[in-house]
Each structure stands twice: as structure tokens, then as C-alpha cells.
Amino acid sequence: DVKVTQSSRYLVKRTGEKVFLECVQDMDHENMFWYRQDPGLGLRLIYFSYDVKMKEKGDIPEGYSVSREKKERFSLILESASTNQTSMYLCASSPQGTSYEQYFGPGTRLTVT
Amino acid sequence: AQSVTQPDIHITVSEGASLELRCNYSYGATPYLFWYVQSPGQGLQLLLKYFSGDTLVQGIKGFEAEFKRSQSSFNLRKPSVHWSDAAEYFCATLPNDYKLSFGAGTTVTVRA
């Protein structure tokens, strides 16, 4: 069974903290994605990576950075968390050449107070 | 840029009744279109996809969708809804090779 796991289901952080969200996939997929999901807005792409150490900005990269040192792991970093980054964060992966068929993790609900 | 719109934020349907969720797409060229489902507490799962050819596509969990160019629509249907179909449903398109563009989602509530 394919698996995308995220390090936390729920996370509460304070404004200004540095936050790390971890995502691991066991399917040997080349592509990995980070989205945020907000009511009424659907999913918006933050960053994606198509190979180790490669990354591309998505629609809303401001305030975020990413790291992909190993093929199976893709980290999202909030350098200085702000209250407007309170959201559900979803990680996904897909094989090379089929970026539409994405496998999603269960999400991390981040609250920044 | 290619995009999709889901006009309905929330739909309530009785168990055993039929379900239809609307999705409209923009842009002229034949789009690539998808439906994803997100069950409570879960990540998204691909239900079905349309690239070209037969305009009626079958997916998993008994769902189907019909591509209608004249109406710029790709509506999702299920003849008889089960309580486990309560979820949020997202229509999506692929404006370029790597990036899915999602609609805002439709939440489906199933009443007994």
C-alpha cells in the first residue's frame, strides 16, 4: 500500500517560531509537493520538487522554504511563523511524468498563535 | 491560465439518492480534468481523470464523470450514495506539465 506520511497531525506554534513540517513517501516517487488548504480556496501549491535538491516555487511561496536532501523526504519550513500561516498543510508525491496522479498525506493542521 | 470552478460549496443528499457535483473549466483547448475526494481526516485520493476520447469516464468507488465541451463542464455523478461518500470533493485541471490547479471544493453531507 502506498504511503505518504507527515510528521504531525496537529501542531501549535507561536508567532516568530521556526517551524518544520516533514513529509516522507515510500513509493520512490520523483515529484513531491507541498500545498496549503483553506476553506473556500481549495488547495494552493506552495513548492514542489522534481528531484533531490531541486525545487520550484508554486503559487504562494512567500514566507516558506523547502528542503529535499533525500528522494523520500520533503520538508516545508516556515522561517518565522505568522498567524496568517495557520492552515492545513498537505504533502503529496507522484511518479515522474504523471504529476496529476498525486498521492497525498493526511495533512498537518498548523495553528500559529 | 486554465482553471476550474465548483459552484456548489455544500450539498446534502439522502443515502441511496443520486449525486451530481458540478465543475466548470475555463480555457479553450481540451483540458486535462480530474476529480479528487478527501474523506474526513484523510488526504486526497484520485477518483477519475479525463484526457481525451470517450467523454464519459468511470472512476473508483462507483463514480463517473462526463466531459461536455459545449457547457465547459466536467460533472461528477454517482447513482446511489452511501454514507461513506460523505467527504469533500475537488475538481482539478493540469494547466502545465507539473502543476494541478484545484477548485475550491464541494462538501457532501449524506443524511440517513
PDB file of N, CA and C in Angstrom, chain B residues 37-85:
ATOM      1  N   VAL B  37     -11.164  13.118  -4.083  1.00  0.00           N
ATOM      2  CA  VAL B  37     -12.022  13.088  -2.913  1.00  0.00           C
ATOM      3  C   VAL B  37     -11.151  13.127  -1.655  1.00  0.00           C
ATOM      4  N   GLN B  38     -11.635  13.861  -0.661  1.00  0.00           N
ATOM      5  CA  GLN B  38     -10.948  13.927   0.627  1.00  0.00           C
ATOM      6  C   GLN B  38     -11.932  13.514   1.716  1.00  0.00           C
ATOM      7  N   SER B  39     -11.781  12.302   2.202  1.00  0.00           N
ATOM      8  CA  SER B  39     -12.618  11.845   3.308  1.00  0.00           C
ATOM      9  C   SER B  39     -12.126  12.479   4.612  1.00  0.00           C
ATOM     10  N   PRO B  40     -12.996  12.581   5.601  1.00  0.00           N
ATOM     11  CA  PRO B  40     -12.618  13.252   6.859  1.00  0.00           C
ATOM     12  C   PRO B  40     -11.337  12.675   7.451  1.00  0.00           C
ATOM     13  N   GLY B  41     -10.384  13.558   7.749  1.00  0.00           N
ATOM     14  CA  GLY B  41      -9.129  13.138   8.351  1.00  0.00           C
ATOM     15  C   GLY B  41      -8.147  12.465   7.420  1.00  0.00           C
ATOM     16  N   GLN B  42      -8.464  12.475   6.129  1.00  0.00           N
ATOM     17  CA  GLN B  42      -7.612  11.789   5.149  1.00  0.00           C
ATOM     18  C   GLN B  42      -7.030  12.775   4.150  1.00  0.00           C
ATOM     19  N   GLY B  43      -6.005  12.303   3.446  1.00  0.00           N
ATOM     20  CA  GLY B  43      -5.507  13.076   2.313  1.00  0.00           C
ATOM     21  C   GLY B  43      -6.416  12.888   1.108  1.00  0.00           C
ATOM     22  N   LEU B  44      -6.106  13.572   0.034  1.00  0.00           N
ATOM     23  CA  LEU B  44      -6.916  13.472  -1.177  1.00  0.00           C
ATOM     24  C   LEU B  44      -6.598  12.178  -1.931  1.00  0.00           C
ATOM     25  N   GLN B  45      -7.613  11.668  -2.629  1.00  0.00           N
ATOM     26  CA  GLN B  45      -7.454  10.457  -3.423  1.00  0.00           C
ATOM     27  C   GLN B  45      -8.042  10.718  -4.808  1.00  0.00           C
ATOM     28  N   LEU B  46      -7.342  10.293  -5.850  1.00  0.00           N
ATOM     29  CA  LEU B  46      -7.811  10.482  -7.214  1.00  0.00           C
ATOM     30  C   LEU B  46      -8.985   9.558  -7.497  1.00  0.00           C
ATOM     31  N   LEU B  47     -10.125  10.131  -7.910  1.00  0.00           N
ATOM     32  CA  LEU B  47     -11.309   9.352  -8.259  1.00  0.00           C
ATOM     33  C   LEU B  47     -11.304   8.954  -9.735  1.00  0.00           C
ATOM     34  N   LEU B  48     -11.018   9.921 -10.604  1.00  0.00           N
ATOM     35  CA  LEU B  48     -11.009   9.647 -12.029  1.00  0.00           C
ATOM     36  C   LEU B  48     -10.320  10.786 -12.770  1.00  0.00           C
ATOM     37  N   LYS B  49     -10.031  10.521 -14.058  1.00  0.00           N
ATOM     38  CA  LYS B  49      -9.323  11.507 -14.863  1.00  0.00           C
ATOM     39  C   LYS B  49      -9.839  11.472 -16.301  1.00  0.00           C
ATOM     40  N   TYR B  50      -9.728  12.629 -16.961  1.00  0.00           N
ATOM     41  CA  TYR B  50     -10.112  12.742 -18.365  1.00  0.00           C
ATOM     42  C   TYR B  50      -8.993  13.449 -19.115  1.00  0.00           C
ATOM     43  N   PHE B  51      -8.557  12.802 -20.213  1.00  0.00           N
ATOM     44  CA  PHE B  51      -7.565  13.433 -21.079  1.00  0.00           C
ATOM     45  C   PHE B  51      -8.156  13.722 -22.453  1.00  0.00           C
ATOM     46  N   SER B  52      -8.791  12.720 -23.045  1.00  0.00           N
ATOM     47  CA  SER B  52      -9.390  12.848 -24.365  1.00  0.00           C
ATOM     48  C   SER B  52     -10.212  11.595 -24.615  1.00  0.00           C
ATOM     49  N   GLY B  53     -10.869  11.541 -25.794  1.00  0.00           N
ATOM     50  CA  GLY B  53     -11.589  10.326 -26.148  1.00  0.00           C
ATOM     51  C   GLY B  53     -12.983  10.297 -25.558  1.00  0.00           C
ATOM     52  N   ASP B  54     -13.380   9.128 -25.102  1.00  0.00           N
ATOM     53  CA  ASP B  54     -14.723   8.926 -24.576  1.00  0.00           C
ATOM     54  C   ASP B  54     -15.034   9.977 -23.506  1.00  0.00           C
ATOM     55  N   THR B  55     -16.150  10.667 -23.674  1.00  0.00           N
ATOM     56  CA  THR B  55     -16.454  11.779 -22.769  1.00  0.00           C
ATOM     57  C   THR B  55     -17.038  11.317 -21.440  1.00  0.00           C
ATOM     58  N   LEU B  56     -17.409  10.079 -21.335  1.00  0.00           N
ATOM     59  CA  LEU B  56     -17.905   9.541 -20.073  1.00  0.00           C
ATOM     60  C   LEU B  56     -16.805   8.659 -19.483  1.00  0.00           C
ATOM     61  N   VAL B  57     -16.318   9.048 -18.332  1.00  0.00           N
ATOM     62  CA  VAL B  57     -15.219   8.307 -17.721  1.00  0.00           C
ATOM     63  C   VAL B  57     -15.668   7.681 -16.416  1.00  0.00           C
ATOM     64  N   GLN B  58     -15.218   6.484 -16.184  1.00  0.00           N
ATOM     65  CA  GLN B  58     -15.549   5.762 -14.964  1.00  0.00           C
ATOM     66  C   GLN B  58     -14.384   5.866 -13.987  1.00  0.00           C
ATOM     67  N   GLY B  59     -14.739   5.947 -12.720  1.00  0.00           N
ATOM     68  CA  GLY B  59     -13.704   6.027 -11.714  1.00  0.00           C
ATOM     69  C   GLY B  59     -13.880   4.978 -10.637  1.00  0.00           C
ATOM     70  N   ILE B  60     -13.200   5.198  -9.540  1.00  0.00           N
ATOM     71  CA  ILE B  60     -13.304   4.273  -8.425  1.00  0.00           C
ATOM     72  C   ILE B  60     -14.514   4.608  -7.564  1.00  0.00           C
ATOM     73  N   LYS B  61     -14.878   3.720  -6.687  1.00  0.00           N
ATOM     74  CA  LYS B  61     -15.968   3.911  -5.717  1.00  0.00           C
ATOM     75  C   LYS B  61     -17.316   4.143  -6.398  1.00  0.00           C
ATOM     76  N   GLY B  62     -17.483   3.724  -7.636  1.00  0.00           N
ATOM     77  CA  GLY B  62     -18.765   3.838  -8.328  1.00  0.00           C
ATOM     78  C   GLY B  62     -19.056   5.197  -8.922  1.00  0.00           C
ATOM     79  N   PHE B  63     -18.067   6.069  -8.995  1.00  0.00           N
ATOM     80  CA  PHE B  63     -18.260   7.406  -9.554  1.00  0.00           C
ATOM     81  C   PHE B  63     -17.989   7.432 -11.058  1.00  0.00           C
ATOM     82  N   GLU B  64     -18.627   8.357 -11.721  1.00  0.00           N
ATOM     83  CA  GLU B  64     -18.368   8.630 -13.129  1.00  0.00           C
ATOM     84  C   GLU B  64     -18.435  10.133 -13.357  1.00  0.00           C
ATOM     85  N   ALA B  65     -17.853  10.580 -14.455  1.00  0.00           N
ATOM     86  CA  ALA B  65     -17.910  11.999 -14.801  1.00  0.00           C
ATOM     87  C   ALA B  65     -18.063  12.117 -16.306  1.00  0.00           C
ATOM     88  N   GLU B  66     -18.730  13.185 -16.724  1.00  0.00           N
ATOM     89  CA  GLU B  66     -18.962  13.408 -18.141  1.00  0.00           C
ATOM     90  C   GLU B  66     -18.372  14.735 -18.572  1.00  0.00           C
ATOM     91  N   PHE B  67     -17.552  14.717 -19.600  1.00  0.00           N
ATOM     92  CA  PHE B  67     -16.950  15.919 -20.167  1.00  0.00           C
ATOM     93  C   PHE B  67     -17.900  16.468 -21.229  1.00  0.00           C
ATOM     94  N   LYS B  68     -18.317  17.715 -21.085  1.00  0.00           N
ATOM     95  CA  LYS B  68     -19.192  18.370 -22.052  1.00  0.00           C
ATOM     96  C   LYS B  68     -18.529  19.665 -22.494  1.00  0.00           C
ATOM     97  N   ARG B  69     -17.981  19.618 -23.711  1.00  0.00           N
ATOM     98  CA  ARG B  69     -17.287  20.800 -24.215  1.00  0.00           C
ATOM     99  C   ARG B  69     -18.240  21.976 -24.399  1.00  0.00           C
ATOM    100  N   SER B  70     -19.455  21.694 -24.861  1.00  0.00           N
ATOM    101  CA  SER B  70     -20.411  22.773 -25.147  1.00  0.00           C
ATOM    102  C   SER B  70     -20.784  23.545 -23.884  1.00  0.00           C
ATOM    103  N   GLN B  71     -20.682  22.892 -22.754  1.00  0.00           N
ATOM    104  CA  GLN B  71     -21.034  23.539 -21.485  1.00  0.00           C
ATOM    105  C   GLN B  71     -19.800  23.821 -20.626  1.00  0.00           C
ATOM    106  N   SER B  72     -18.619  23.524 -21.130  1.00  0.00           N
ATOM    107  CA  SER B  72     -17.370  23.684 -20.370  1.00  0.00           C
ATOM    108  C   SER B  72     -17.502  23.047 -18.987  1.00  0.00           C
ATOM    109  N   SER B  73     -18.036  21.827 -18.973  1.00  0.00           N
ATOM    110  CA  SER B  73     -18.291  21.191 -17.678  1.00  0.00           C
ATOM    111  C   SER B  73     -17.689  19.794 -17.601  1.00  0.00           C
ATOM    112  N   PHE B  74     -17.472  19.378 -16.395  1.00  0.00           N
ATOM    113  CA  PHE B  74     -16.961  18.027 -16.109  1.00  0.00           C
ATOM    114  C   PHE B  74     -17.591  17.615 -14.782  1.00  0.00           C
ATOM    115  N   ASN B  75     -18.862  17.256 -14.820  1.00  0.00           N
ATOM    116  CA  ASN B  75     -19.626  16.972 -13.607  1.00  0.00           C
ATOM    117  C   ASN B  75     -19.428  15.541 -13.140  1.00  0.00           C
ATOM    118  N   LEU B  76     -19.384  15.404 -11.849  1.00  0.00           N
ATOM    119  CA  LEU B  76     -19.191  14.092 -11.211  1.00  0.00           C
ATOM    120  C   LEU B  76     -20.545  13.553 -10.778  1.00  0.00           C
ATOM    121  N   ARG B  77     -20.757  12.246 -10.979  1.00  0.00           N
ATOM    122  CA  ARG B  77     -22.049  11.656 -10.636  1.00  0.00           C
ATOM    123  C   ARG B  77     -21.871  10.312  -9.937  1.00  0.00           C
ATOM    124  N   LYS B  78     -22.870  10.020  -9.128  1.00  0.00           N
ATOM    125  CA  LYS B  78     -22.973   8.675  -8.551  1.00  0.00           C
ATOM    126  C   LYS B  78     -24.451   8.347  -8.439  1.00  0.00           C
ATOM    127  N   PRO B  79     -24.872   7.191  -8.920  1.00  0.00           N
ATOM    128  CA  PRO B  79     -26.307   6.875  -8.971  1.00  0.00           C
ATOM    129  C   PRO B  79     -26.939   6.696  -7.589  1.00  0.00           C
ATOM    130  N   SER B  80     -26.187   6.137  -6.656  1.00  0.00           N
ATOM    131  CA  SER B  80     -26.758   5.846  -5.342  1.00  0.00           C
ATOM    132  C   SER B  80     -25.682   6.069  -4.282  1.00  0.00           C
ATOM    133  N   VAL B  81     -25.905   7.052  -3.447  1.00  0.00           N
ATOM    134  CA  VAL B  81     -24.893   7.489  -2.488  1.00  0.00           C
ATOM    135  C   VAL B  81     -24.939   6.645  -1.220  1.00  0.00           C
ATOM    136  N   HIS B  82     -23.779   6.343  -0.706  1.00  0.00           N
ATOM    137  CA  HIS B  82     -23.627   5.615   0.555  1.00  0.00           C
ATOM    138  C   HIS B  82     -23.141   6.603   1.619  1.00  0.00           C
ATOM    139  N   TRP B  83     -23.369   6.288   2.887  1.00  0.00           N
ATOM    140  CA  TRP B  83     -22.944   7.204   3.943  1.00  0.00           C
ATOM    141  C   TRP B  83     -21.437   7.471   3.878  1.00  0.00           C
ATOM    142  N   SER B  84     -20.666   6.493   3.397  1.00  0.00           N
ATOM    143  CA  SER B  84     -19.216   6.662   3.337  1.00  0.00           C
ATOM    144  C   SER B  84     -18.778   7.642   2.246  1.00  0.00           C
ATOM    145  N   ASP B  85     -19.725   8.104   1.428  1.00  0.00           N
ATOM    146  CA  ASP B  85     -19.391   9.099   0.404  1.00  0.00           C
ATOM    147  C   ASP B  85     -19.358  10.517   0.955  1.00  0.00           C
TER     148      ASP B  85
END
